[in-house]
Amino acid sequence: LWRLGYCARLLKTNHFRTAASNTSFPAVWMLLTQHSGRIPGLFVVVKKNTFFTMPETMEDKTNPELYLPHPGVRGMTLLNREAFKRTVVVPALKVKKEIVHNVLKSLKQSVLQRPGLKRVVEDPEDEDSRFVILDPHKVPEFSLGESEQQVLKELSVHPEVSKYHLELTYENFKSEEILRAVLPEGQEVTSGFSRVGHIAHLNLRDHQLPYRHLIGQVIMDKNPGITCVVNKTSIIDSTYRNFEMEVLAGENNLVTKVKENNISYELDFSKVYWNPRLSTEHGRIVELLQAGDVLFDVFAGVGPFSIPAARRKCRVFANDLNPESYSWLLHNCKLNKVDTKVKVFNMDGRDFLRGPVREELSKELPLLKEEQKTAFHIVMNLPALALEFLDVFRHLLVGEPCSPAALPTVHCYGFSKHSNPARDIQERAEAALGTTLAGRCSTFLVRNVAPNKEMLCLSFQIPADVLYKRPCPDEEKPASKRLCTSQDSSEEKVLS
């Protein structure tokens, strides 16, 4: 979104100096091509999620004052809706009421299209007539073109364009227009937010903080279903992955219900971690699982990996250190009727890997036969720290290595500010594991967190020489000699 915003500013600077009607698609494309070298990864697929923005309006490019609130609202910090009223002069056609529909249909390119404003209004002096409001950008000189006049002639409508005084109120303005009118001139006002159920979550910049309560109220007014607006006031705590927040507008109720990939979750947004921008990534990982697979979710949160995996008939072991996340995870398992398929733990990630995960792998892997297709997946979604936990896999198991196909697959998330984030993530993982992953791993770009900061997922099967305490024995070695070596080792342990 930051990159797209950069692109939008380039477009505004270079192409909106002329009328919008003169801006052609080829010209815009050439501009994008010209500047793409300075915008890394500009042409990317934008995934659908619950992130909302207040886009810039096209109306104020050709006539900046036409759809702006009253100038007296500049600097307002407490919302006064009445102060936004304004009257503007727009073109209109006087039409007999029985042919209004035909006129709208015939002049659909010239009629006012702005949401929230009526295109047809009553004529106070003639009850048999109506005024059809025209788009002032399409009829800038209050006169129609020859083609429109010909259409009106066929409908027996006089082509004279009248001046209509249109009253605009707070309800008629868009969020971005209101904030642009209120904040100091020249300051960036476009603000995005994440929607978590009935909660809008903002990350306001310093220059926006004096207006934060007004911004919160505007967002709540302009987005149906939003009844609480909060602003993050601290960075995410790496221990429990939550952050301090301030309620800017609405009710102080942070217990909410969200729906992701057709699954419902309930949570207290002030006490647990939830990011609606990760819905696509949750779905991507779950799609890799088959019925009968085993999933170990090391940092499970409230269950966005674990619960859909259980619904795919996988066996799930889910863990989270945060007691609140643990409690909501149990609640959501019951809510989605998978509580019998998910074993839930409230442990440190290392203890979970060295305890339940080691125990289950030690029990299951030796029993697997070549024809069995059970896969073991370990998800580690704690991007700030997860890579540091990979050293736990060094000699986690003791015994003869299992079939290479049965080795567990790890999906480990991490942040990177490196110029080559994929290489950076891989090298950090290799340092923790004590081995190379060249040719044995894949990286997936999850999302751009901030300028020059990426979130990635590194997926790999744990190498047998890392996972097992003893290396894989030489296949040519006679079974009797292997038995002797094993017995000798046992005797040495007893003697020691």
Short mmCIF file of C-alpha atoms in Angstrom, two decimals:
data_model
loop_
_atom_site.label_atom_id
_atom_site.label_comp_id
_atom_site.label_asym_id
_atom_site.label_seq_id
_atom_site.Cartn_x
_atom_site.Cartn_y
_atom_site.Cartn_z
CA LEU A 1 0.00 0.00 0.00
CA TRP A 2 2.92 2.34 0.74
CA ARG A 3 4.28 1.67 -2.74
CA LEU A 4 0.90 2.26 -4.32
CA GLY A 5 0.65 5.52 -2.37
CA TYR A 6 4.05 6.55 -3.74
CA CYS A 7 2.80 5.76 -7.22
CA ALA A 8 -0.37 7.79 -6.64
CA ARG A 9 1.68 10.80 -5.60
CA LEU A 10 3.73 10.51 -8.79
CA LEU A 11 0.55 10.40 -10.83
CA LYS A 12 -0.86 13.42 -8.99
CA THR A 13 2.31 15.42 -9.53
CA ASN A 14 2.78 14.58 -13.18
CA HIS A 15 -0.68 14.11 -14.64
CA PHE A 16 -3.31 15.96 -12.67
CA ARG A 17 -1.95 19.34 -13.66
CA THR A 18 -4.29 18.99 -16.63
CA ALA A 19 -7.95 18.12 -16.67
CA ALA A 20 -8.78 14.58 -15.66
CA SER A 21 -10.47 14.00 -18.99
CA ASN A 22 -7.13 14.48 -20.74
CA THR A 23 -5.33 11.82 -18.71
CA SER A 24 -5.07 8.75 -20.88
CA PHE A 25 -4.26 5.19 -19.84
CA PRO A 26 -1.12 5.00 -22.04
CA ALA A 27 0.23 8.16 -20.40
CA VAL A 28 -0.31 6.76 -16.93
CA TRP A 29 1.26 3.45 -17.95
CA MET A 30 4.32 5.25 -19.31
CA LEU A 31 4.69 7.08 -16.01
CA LEU A 32 4.51 3.84 -14.06
CA THR A 33 7.11 2.30 -16.34
CA GLN A 34 9.33 5.34 -16.01
CA HIS A 35 9.34 5.25 -12.20
CA SER A 36 9.06 1.50 -11.54
CA GLY A 37 12.82 1.25 -11.12
CA ARG A 38 12.55 3.44 -8.02
CA ILE A 39 9.66 1.47 -6.56
CA PRO A 40 10.89 -2.06 -5.77
CA GLY A 41 8.27 -4.68 -6.37
CA LEU A 42 5.71 -2.16 -7.67
CA PHE A 43 3.81 -4.60 -9.85
CA VAL A 44 2.64 -7.12 -7.28
CA VAL A 45 -0.58 -9.00 -6.76
CA VAL A 46 -2.74 -7.25 -4.18
CA LYS A 47 -4.48 -9.88 -2.07
CA LYS A 48 -7.99 -9.46 -0.76
CA ASN A 49 -8.15 -8.83 2.96
CA THR A 50 -9.80 -6.63 5.52
CA PHE A 51 -7.56 -3.61 5.18
CA PHE A 52 -9.39 -0.39 4.38
CA THR A 53 -8.19 2.95 3.10
CA MET A 54 -9.75 6.31 2.44
CA PRO A 55 -8.84 6.87 -1.22
CA GLU A 56 -8.23 10.24 -2.79
CA THR A 57 -11.22 11.62 -4.67
CA MET A 58 -11.09 12.44 -8.35
CA GLU A 59 -13.46 15.41 -8.10
CA ASP A 60 -11.03 17.84 -6.48
CA LYS A 61 -8.38 17.36 -9.21
CA THR A 62 -10.10 19.71 -11.70
CA ASN A 63 -12.01 21.90 -9.27
CA PRO A 64 -10.45 21.56 -5.81
CA GLU A 65 -13.12 23.61 -4.02
CA LEU A 66 -16.23 22.02 -5.49
CA TYR A 67 -16.60 19.12 -3.07
CA LEU A 68 -14.62 20.43 -0.11
CA PRO A 69 -16.26 21.25 3.25
CA HIS A 70 -16.52 24.81 4.48
CA PRO A 71 -12.99 26.25 4.90
CA GLY A 72 -13.82 27.27 8.48
CA VAL A 73 -13.28 23.66 9.68
CA ARG A 74 -9.51 23.91 9.27
CA GLY A 75 -7.79 23.05 12.57
CA MET A 76 -10.91 21.54 14.19
CA THR A 77 -10.06 18.92 16.86
CA LEU A 78 -13.54 18.23 18.25
CA LEU A 79 -15.99 17.18 15.55
CA ASN A 80 -18.75 19.70 14.78
CA ARG A 81 -20.78 18.26 11.92
CA GLU A 82 -22.81 21.44 11.38
CA ALA A 83 -19.66 23.38 10.49
CA PHE A 84 -19.16 21.32 7.32
CA LYS A 85 -22.23 22.68 5.53
CA ARG A 86 -21.59 24.34 2.21
CA THR A 87 -23.56 25.38 -0.87
CA VAL A 88 -22.08 24.89 -4.35
CA VAL A 89 -23.42 25.83 -7.77
CA VAL A 90 -23.87 22.89 -10.15
CA PRO A 91 -25.40 22.53 -13.64
CA ALA A 92 -28.94 21.15 -13.92
CA LEU A 93 -31.59 20.43 -16.53
CA LYS A 94 -35.27 21.19 -16.02
CA VAL A 95 -37.22 18.12 -17.17
CA LYS A 96 -40.87 17.02 -17.07
CA LYS A 97 -41.16 14.40 -14.36
CA GLU A 98 -42.66 11.74 -16.65
CA ILE A 99 -39.53 11.60 -18.84
CA VAL A 100 -36.90 11.87 -16.08
CA HIS A 101 -36.00 8.20 -16.40
CA ASN A 102 -35.40 8.51 -20.17
CA VAL A 103 -33.19 11.56 -19.67
CA LEU A 104 -31.11 9.82 -16.99
CA LYS A 105 -30.64 6.83 -19.26
CA SER A 106 -29.71 8.91 -22.30
CA LEU A 107 -27.32 11.27 -20.47
CA LYS A 108 -25.80 8.76 -18.04
CA GLN A 109 -22.27 9.96 -18.88
CA SER A 110 -23.11 13.56 -17.98
CA VAL A 111 -25.36 13.05 -14.96
CA LEU A 112 -23.96 13.51 -11.44
CA GLN A 113 -22.64 10.15 -10.16
CA ARG A 114 -21.40 11.13 -6.70
CA PRO A 115 -22.61 8.66 -4.02
CA GLY A 116 -24.93 10.14 -1.40
CA LEU A 117 -26.17 12.99 -3.60
CA LYS A 118 -29.51 12.93 -5.36
CA ARG A 119 -29.41 13.19 -9.13
CA VAL A 120 -33.05 14.22 -9.34
CA VAL A 121 -34.54 16.94 -7.13
CA GLU A 122 -37.92 18.69 -7.06
CA ASP A 123 -38.51 22.05 -8.71
CA PRO A 124 -40.00 24.26 -5.97
CA GLU A 125 -41.71 26.45 -8.57
CA ASP A 126 -43.18 23.66 -10.74
CA GLU A 127 -44.51 20.44 -9.27
CA ASP A 128 -44.74 18.82 -12.72
CA SER A 129 -41.01 19.26 -13.34
CA ARG A 130 -37.78 18.01 -11.82
CA PHE A 131 -34.18 19.16 -11.92
CA VAL A 132 -31.67 16.58 -13.18
CA ILE A 133 -28.30 17.41 -11.61
CA LEU A 134 -25.37 17.17 -14.03
CA ASP A 135 -21.74 16.44 -13.28
CA PRO A 136 -19.93 19.81 -13.10
CA HIS A 137 -16.77 18.16 -14.42
CA LYS A 138 -18.58 16.91 -17.51
CA VAL A 139 -20.43 20.20 -18.02
CA PRO A 140 -17.85 22.74 -16.81
CA GLU A 141 -19.16 25.72 -18.82
CA PHE A 142 -22.84 25.09 -18.00
CA SER A 143 -23.53 24.09 -21.59
CA LEU A 144 -23.97 20.67 -23.18
CA GLY A 145 -22.15 19.36 -26.23
CA GLU A 146 -23.78 18.84 -29.60
CA SER A 147 -24.39 15.11 -29.06
CA GLU A 148 -26.14 15.69 -25.72
CA GLN A 149 -28.22 18.51 -27.21
CA GLN A 150 -29.32 16.22 -30.04
CA VAL A 151 -30.42 13.59 -27.52
CA LEU A 152 -32.47 16.16 -25.61
CA LYS A 153 -34.02 17.41 -28.82
CA GLU A 154 -35.27 13.90 -29.57
CA LEU A 155 -36.81 13.78 -26.07
CA SER A 156 -38.38 17.24 -26.54
CA VAL A 157 -36.32 18.67 -23.67
CA HIS A 158 -35.01 22.25 -23.78
CA PRO A 159 -31.17 21.97 -23.69
CA GLU A 160 -30.66 25.09 -21.60
CA VAL A 161 -28.53 24.34 -18.52
CA SER A 162 -29.59 26.01 -15.29
CA LYS A 163 -27.51 26.84 -12.23
CA TYR A 164 -28.67 24.88 -9.20
CA HIS A 165 -27.58 25.68 -5.65
CA LEU A 166 -26.71 22.34 -4.08
CA GLU A 167 -26.30 22.15 -0.30
CA LEU A 168 -23.59 19.81 0.93
CA THR A 169 -23.52 18.59 4.53
CA TYR A 170 -21.17 16.46 6.62
CA GLU A 171 -23.00 13.35 5.43
CA ASN A 172 -22.15 14.15 1.79
CA PHE A 173 -18.39 14.35 2.24
CA LYS A 174 -16.02 11.40 2.12
CA SER A 175 -13.61 10.58 4.94
CA GLU A 176 -10.56 11.76 3.04
CA GLU A 177 -12.25 15.05 2.08
CA ILE A 178 -13.18 15.77 5.70
CA LEU A 179 -9.69 15.05 7.00
CA ARG A 180 -8.06 17.02 4.20
CA ALA A 181 -10.18 20.02 5.15
CA VAL A 182 -9.43 19.71 8.88
CA LEU A 183 -5.70 18.92 9.06
CA PRO A 184 -3.10 21.59 8.27
CA GLU A 185 -2.53 22.14 4.56
CA GLY A 186 0.27 20.11 3.03
CA GLN A 187 0.16 17.31 5.60
CA GLU A 188 -0.65 13.78 4.52
CA VAL A 189 -4.16 12.89 5.63
CA THR A 190 -4.98 9.61 3.94
CA SER A 191 -5.16 7.05 6.73
CA GLY A 192 -5.71 3.29 6.53
CA PHE A 193 -7.09 1.01 9.18
CA SER A 194 -7.52 -2.66 9.91
CA ARG A 195 -11.01 -3.87 10.68
CA VAL A 196 -11.34 -6.48 13.42
CA GLY A 197 -15.03 -7.17 13.81
CA HIS A 198 -16.64 -3.95 15.07
CA ILE A 199 -13.20 -2.42 15.81
CA ALA A 200 -11.20 -0.13 13.50
CA HIS A 201 -7.49 -0.25 14.34
CA LEU A 202 -5.35 2.75 13.37
CA ASN A 203 -1.61 3.46 13.39
CA LEU A 204 -1.65 7.27 13.39
CA ARG A 205 1.42 9.36 12.69
CA ASP A 206 2.68 12.03 15.06
CA HIS A 207 1.22 14.96 13.11
CA GLN A 208 -2.23 13.32 13.21
CA LEU A 209 -2.31 12.77 16.99
CA PRO A 210 -3.82 16.19 17.93
CA TYR A 211 -6.78 15.27 15.68
CA ARG A 212 -7.00 11.63 16.72
CA HIS A 213 -10.41 11.77 18.38
CA LEU A 214 -11.91 13.59 15.40
CA ILE A 215 -10.31 11.08 13.01
CA GLY A 216 -11.73 8.21 15.05
CA GLN A 217 -15.23 9.70 15.00
CA VAL A 218 -15.09 10.31 11.23
CA ILE A 219 -14.04 6.73 10.56
CA MET A 220 -16.85 5.43 12.76
CA ASP A 221 -19.39 7.71 11.04
CA LYS A 222 -18.34 6.73 7.53
CA ASN A 223 -18.00 2.95 8.00
CA PRO A 224 -21.21 1.11 8.94
CA GLY A 225 -20.68 -1.55 11.60
CA ILE A 226 -17.66 0.17 13.18
CA THR A 227 -18.56 0.99 16.79
CA CYS A 228 -15.07 1.33 18.29
CA VAL A 229 -11.93 3.00 16.93
CA VAL A 230 -8.53 2.43 18.55
CA ASN A 231 -5.01 3.68 17.92
CA LYS A 232 -1.88 1.67 18.68
CA THR A 233 0.25 3.47 21.26
CA SER A 234 3.16 1.04 21.60
CA ILE A 235 5.10 -1.52 19.59
CA ILE A 236 4.06 -5.17 19.72
CA ASP A 237 5.36 -6.96 22.80
CA SER A 238 7.39 -9.93 21.55
CA THR A 239 6.41 -12.07 24.54
CA TYR A 240 2.63 -12.05 24.19
CA ARG A 241 2.34 -10.28 20.80
CA ASN A 242 -0.10 -7.63 22.00
CA PHE A 243 0.22 -3.86 22.28
CA GLU A 244 -1.18 -0.94 24.20
CA MET A 245 -3.98 0.99 22.53
CA GLU A 246 -6.15 4.03 23.08
CA VAL A 247 -9.87 4.14 22.33
CA LEU A 248 -10.43 7.18 20.10
CA ALA A 249 -14.16 6.93 19.51
CA GLY A 250 -17.14 4.73 20.29
CA GLU A 251 -17.70 2.11 22.94
CA ASN A 252 -14.87 0.76 25.05
CA ASN A 253 -15.59 -2.83 24.05
CA LEU A 254 -12.60 -4.71 22.65
CA VAL A 255 -14.08 -8.20 22.79
CA THR A 256 -15.02 -8.88 19.19
CA LYS A 257 -15.98 -11.56 16.71
CA VAL A 258 -14.27 -11.95 13.34
CA LYS A 259 -14.69 -14.28 10.39
CA GLU A 260 -11.75 -15.51 8.35
CA ASN A 261 -11.89 -18.06 5.54
CA ASN A 262 -15.46 -18.96 6.61
CA ILE A 263 -14.40 -19.69 10.21
CA SER A 264 -15.52 -17.58 13.19
CA TYR A 265 -13.21 -16.49 16.00
CA GLU A 266 -13.91 -14.58 19.18
CA LEU A 267 -11.16 -12.65 20.99
CA ASP A 268 -10.23 -9.71 23.17
CA PHE A 269 -8.30 -7.49 20.77
CA SER A 270 -6.56 -5.70 23.66
CA LYS A 271 -5.05 -8.91 25.06
CA VAL A 272 -4.30 -11.22 22.11
CA TYR A 273 -2.72 -10.92 18.67
CA TRP A 274 -4.91 -10.79 15.58
CA ASN A 275 -3.92 -9.47 12.16
CA PRO A 276 -6.56 -9.52 9.40
CA ARG A 277 -3.84 -9.02 6.78
CA LEU A 278 -2.67 -12.61 7.33
CA SER A 279 -5.89 -14.33 6.23
CA THR A 280 -4.44 -15.28 2.83
CA GLU A 281 -1.30 -16.72 4.44
CA HIS A 282 -3.34 -18.75 6.92
CA GLY A 283 -5.30 -20.21 4.02
CA ARG A 284 -2.13 -20.93 2.00
CA ILE A 285 -0.58 -23.06 4.74
CA VAL A 286 -3.80 -24.90 5.56
CA GLU A 287 -4.19 -25.80 1.87
CA LEU A 288 -0.91 -27.75 2.11
CA LEU A 289 -2.43 -30.12 4.67
CA GLN A 290 -4.25 -33.37 3.98
CA ALA A 291 -6.64 -35.36 6.14
CA GLY A 292 -4.62 -37.40 8.63
CA ASP A 293 -1.63 -35.04 8.70
CA VAL A 294 -0.26 -33.76 12.00
CA LEU A 295 0.16 -30.03 12.68
CA PHE A 296 2.24 -28.58 15.51
CA ASP A 297 1.34 -24.90 15.91
CA VAL A 298 4.09 -23.49 18.14
CA PHE A 299 2.74 -19.92 18.46
CA ALA A 300 -0.93 -20.60 17.83
CA GLY A 301 -2.60 -17.38 18.99
CA VAL A 302 -6.38 -17.82 18.96
CA GLY A 303 -6.19 -20.57 16.32
CA PRO A 304 -6.12 -19.23 12.71
CA PHE A 305 -3.87 -22.13 11.62
CA SER A 306 -4.98 -24.78 14.11
CA ILE A 307 -8.76 -24.61 13.80
CA PRO A 308 -9.00 -24.76 9.98
CA ALA A 309 -6.41 -27.58 10.03
CA ALA A 310 -8.58 -29.53 12.49
CA ARG A 311 -11.58 -28.98 10.23
CA ARG A 312 -9.55 -30.62 7.45
CA LYS A 313 -9.37 -33.69 9.72
CA CYS A 314 -5.76 -33.17 10.77
CA ARG A 315 -4.47 -33.96 14.24
CA VAL A 316 -3.43 -30.68 15.82
CA PHE A 317 -1.18 -29.75 18.73
CA ALA A 318 -1.58 -26.02 19.41
CA ASN A 319 0.44 -23.93 21.86
CA ASP A 320 0.68 -20.34 23.00
CA LEU A 321 2.56 -18.77 25.90
CA ASN A 322 0.01 -15.97 26.41
CA PRO A 323 -2.59 -17.19 28.95
CA GLU A 324 -5.24 -15.02 27.26
CA SER A 325 -4.49 -16.54 23.85
CA TYR A 326 -4.60 -20.01 25.41
CA SER A 327 -8.02 -19.26 26.90
CA TRP A 328 -9.45 -17.86 23.66
CA LEU A 329 -7.92 -20.76 21.70
CA LEU A 330 -9.82 -23.23 23.88
CA HIS A 331 -12.96 -21.12 23.44
CA ASN A 332 -12.63 -20.98 19.65
CA CYS A 333 -12.01 -24.71 19.37
CA LYS A 334 -15.32 -25.29 21.16
CA LEU A 335 -17.02 -22.57 19.11
CA ASN A 336 -15.99 -24.35 15.90
CA LYS A 337 -16.62 -27.85 17.31
CA VAL A 338 -13.04 -29.10 16.91
CA ASP A 339 -12.12 -29.23 20.61
CA THR A 340 -11.77 -33.04 20.43
CA LYS A 341 -9.28 -32.77 17.54
CA VAL A 342 -6.97 -30.10 18.99
CA LYS A 343 -4.68 -30.60 21.99
CA VAL A 344 -4.02 -27.17 23.48
CA PHE A 345 -0.96 -26.15 25.51
CA ASN A 346 0.07 -23.02 27.43
CA MET A 347 3.87 -23.29 27.30
CA ASP A 348 6.99 -21.49 26.16
CA GLY A 349 7.74 -22.36 22.52
CA ARG A 350 11.00 -24.13 23.36
CA ASP A 351 9.36 -26.20 26.06
CA PHE A 352 6.55 -27.12 23.67
CA LEU A 353 9.05 -28.31 21.04
CA ARG A 354 11.17 -30.23 23.53
CA GLY A 355 8.11 -31.69 25.27
CA PRO A 356 4.88 -32.55 23.38
CA VAL A 357 6.41 -32.20 19.90
CA ARG A 358 9.43 -34.39 20.67
CA GLU A 359 7.23 -36.94 22.42
CA GLU A 360 4.78 -37.20 19.52
CA LEU A 361 7.47 -37.40 16.83
CA SER A 362 9.42 -40.01 18.81
CA LYS A 363 6.28 -42.10 19.03
CA GLU A 364 4.91 -41.63 15.51
CA LEU A 365 7.92 -41.52 13.16
CA PRO A 366 9.31 -45.02 13.92
CA LEU A 367 5.87 -46.52 13.22
CA LEU A 368 5.48 -45.00 9.77
CA LYS A 369 5.73 -47.38 6.86
CA GLU A 370 6.97 -46.44 3.42
CA GLU A 371 3.47 -46.55 1.91
CA GLN A 372 1.97 -44.29 4.56
CA LYS A 373 1.48 -40.66 3.55
CA THR A 374 1.08 -38.94 6.91
CA ALA A 375 2.92 -35.62 6.86
CA PHE A 376 4.12 -33.66 9.88
CA HIS A 377 4.05 -29.85 9.72
CA ILE A 378 5.44 -27.41 12.30
CA VAL A 379 4.21 -23.80 12.01
CA MET A 380 6.25 -21.12 13.79
CA ASN A 381 4.44 -17.81 13.31
CA LEU A 382 6.33 -15.44 15.58
CA PRO A 383 8.20 -13.42 12.94
CA ALA A 384 10.10 -11.27 15.42
CA LEU A 385 11.74 -14.27 17.15
CA ALA A 386 10.84 -17.59 15.49
CA LEU A 387 14.17 -18.01 13.65
CA GLU A 388 15.93 -18.00 17.02
CA PHE A 389 13.94 -21.07 18.07
CA LEU A 390 15.23 -23.26 15.21
CA ASP A 391 18.26 -24.42 17.20
CA VAL A 392 15.83 -26.55 19.25
CA PHE A 393 15.66 -29.00 16.34
CA ARG A 394 19.35 -29.90 16.70
CA HIS A 395 19.34 -33.54 17.86
CA LEU A 396 15.76 -33.20 19.09
CA LEU A 397 15.21 -36.93 18.50
CA VAL A 398 17.35 -39.96 19.39
CA GLY A 399 17.46 -43.14 17.32
CA GLU A 400 17.53 -44.30 13.75
CA PRO A 401 16.38 -41.61 11.29
CA CYS A 402 13.00 -42.14 9.69
CA SER A 403 12.29 -42.22 5.99
CA PRO A 404 13.36 -38.92 4.36
CA ALA A 405 9.82 -38.43 3.07
CA ALA A 406 8.48 -38.48 6.64
CA LEU A 407 10.80 -35.80 8.02
CA PRO A 408 8.75 -32.91 9.49
CA THR A 409 8.28 -29.76 7.42
CA VAL A 410 8.81 -26.46 9.20
CA HIS A 411 7.10 -23.21 8.17
CA CYS A 412 9.03 -20.49 9.99
CA TYR A 413 8.19 -16.78 9.71
CA GLY A 414 10.59 -13.88 9.99
CA PHE A 415 11.02 -10.16 9.33
CA SER A 416 13.84 -8.84 7.18
CA LYS A 417 15.13 -5.38 6.28
CA HIS A 418 17.88 -6.85 4.10
CA SER A 419 18.23 -5.92 0.42
CA ASN A 420 17.82 -9.65 -0.32
CA PRO A 421 15.30 -10.72 2.35
CA ALA A 422 14.97 -14.33 1.11
CA ARG A 423 18.72 -14.92 1.39
CA ASP A 424 18.81 -13.15 4.76
CA ILE A 425 16.07 -15.36 6.22
CA GLN A 426 17.70 -18.53 4.89
CA GLU A 427 21.15 -17.64 6.25
CA ARG A 428 19.74 -16.88 9.70
CA ALA A 429 17.90 -20.21 9.71
CA GLU A 430 21.05 -22.07 8.63
CA ALA A 431 23.02 -20.45 11.44
CA ALA A 432 20.45 -21.65 13.98
CA LEU A 433 20.26 -25.17 12.54
CA GLY A 434 24.00 -25.56 11.99
CA THR A 435 23.61 -26.80 8.43
CA THR A 436 22.96 -25.55 4.91
CA LEU A 437 19.47 -25.43 3.43
CA ALA A 438 20.63 -24.78 -0.12
CA GLY A 439 18.30 -26.61 -2.48
CA ARG A 440 16.21 -27.86 0.44
CA CYS A 441 14.01 -24.86 1.27
CA SER A 442 11.67 -22.30 -0.23
CA THR A 443 10.79 -18.75 0.78
CA PHE A 444 7.45 -17.02 0.34
CA LEU A 445 6.90 -13.26 0.60
CA VAL A 446 3.92 -12.86 2.93
CA ARG A 447 3.56 -9.08 2.99
CA ASN A 448 5.35 -5.76 3.09
CA VAL A 449 5.18 -4.69 6.75
CA ALA A 450 6.70 -1.22 6.28
CA PRO A 451 9.05 0.51 3.84
CA ASN A 452 12.10 -1.80 3.51
CA LYS A 453 10.67 -4.36 5.93
CA GLU A 454 9.29 -7.65 4.64
CA MET A 455 7.60 -10.61 6.31
CA LEU A 456 8.56 -13.97 4.81
CA CYS A 457 7.84 -17.64 5.38
CA LEU A 458 10.74 -20.12 5.10
CA SER A 459 9.62 -23.72 4.51
CA PHE A 460 11.94 -26.74 4.71
CA GLN A 461 12.12 -30.35 5.82
CA ILE A 462 14.37 -30.72 8.84
CA PRO A 463 17.52 -32.55 7.66
CA ALA A 464 17.93 -35.98 9.28
CA ASP A 465 21.46 -35.19 10.47
CA VAL A 466 20.07 -32.16 12.30
CA LEU A 467 16.94 -33.73 13.78
CA TYR A 468 18.52 -37.00 15.01
CA LYS A 469 21.25 -37.28 17.60
CA ARG A 470 23.08 -39.99 15.66
CA PRO A 471 23.70 -39.71 11.91
CA CYS A 472 22.06 -42.12 9.54
CA PRO A 473 24.10 -45.41 9.64
CA ASP A 474 25.88 -46.63 6.55
CA GLU A 475 23.45 -48.76 4.55
CA GLU A 476 26.20 -51.21 3.63
CA LYS A 477 27.03 -51.87 7.28
CA PRO A 478 25.92 -55.41 8.31
CA ALA A 479 22.90 -55.51 10.61
CA SER A 480 24.86 -57.61 13.16
CA LYS A 481 27.58 -54.96 13.38
CA ARG A 482 24.98 -52.24 13.84
CA LEU A 483 23.46 -54.32 16.64
CA CYS A 484 26.88 -54.80 18.27
CA THR A 485 27.58 -51.08 18.10
CA SER A 486 24.23 -50.35 19.66
CA GLN A 487 24.83 -52.91 22.42
CA ASP A 488 28.33 -51.57 23.07
CA SER A 489 26.92 -48.08 23.46
CA SER A 490 24.31 -49.37 25.88
CA GLU A 491 26.96 -51.15 27.93
CA GLU A 492 29.09 -48.01 28.05
CA LYS A 493 26.09 -46.07 29.39
CA VAL A 494 25.51 -48.69 32.10
CA LEU A 495 29.21 -48.67 33.11
CA SER A 496 29.28 -44.89 33.24
#
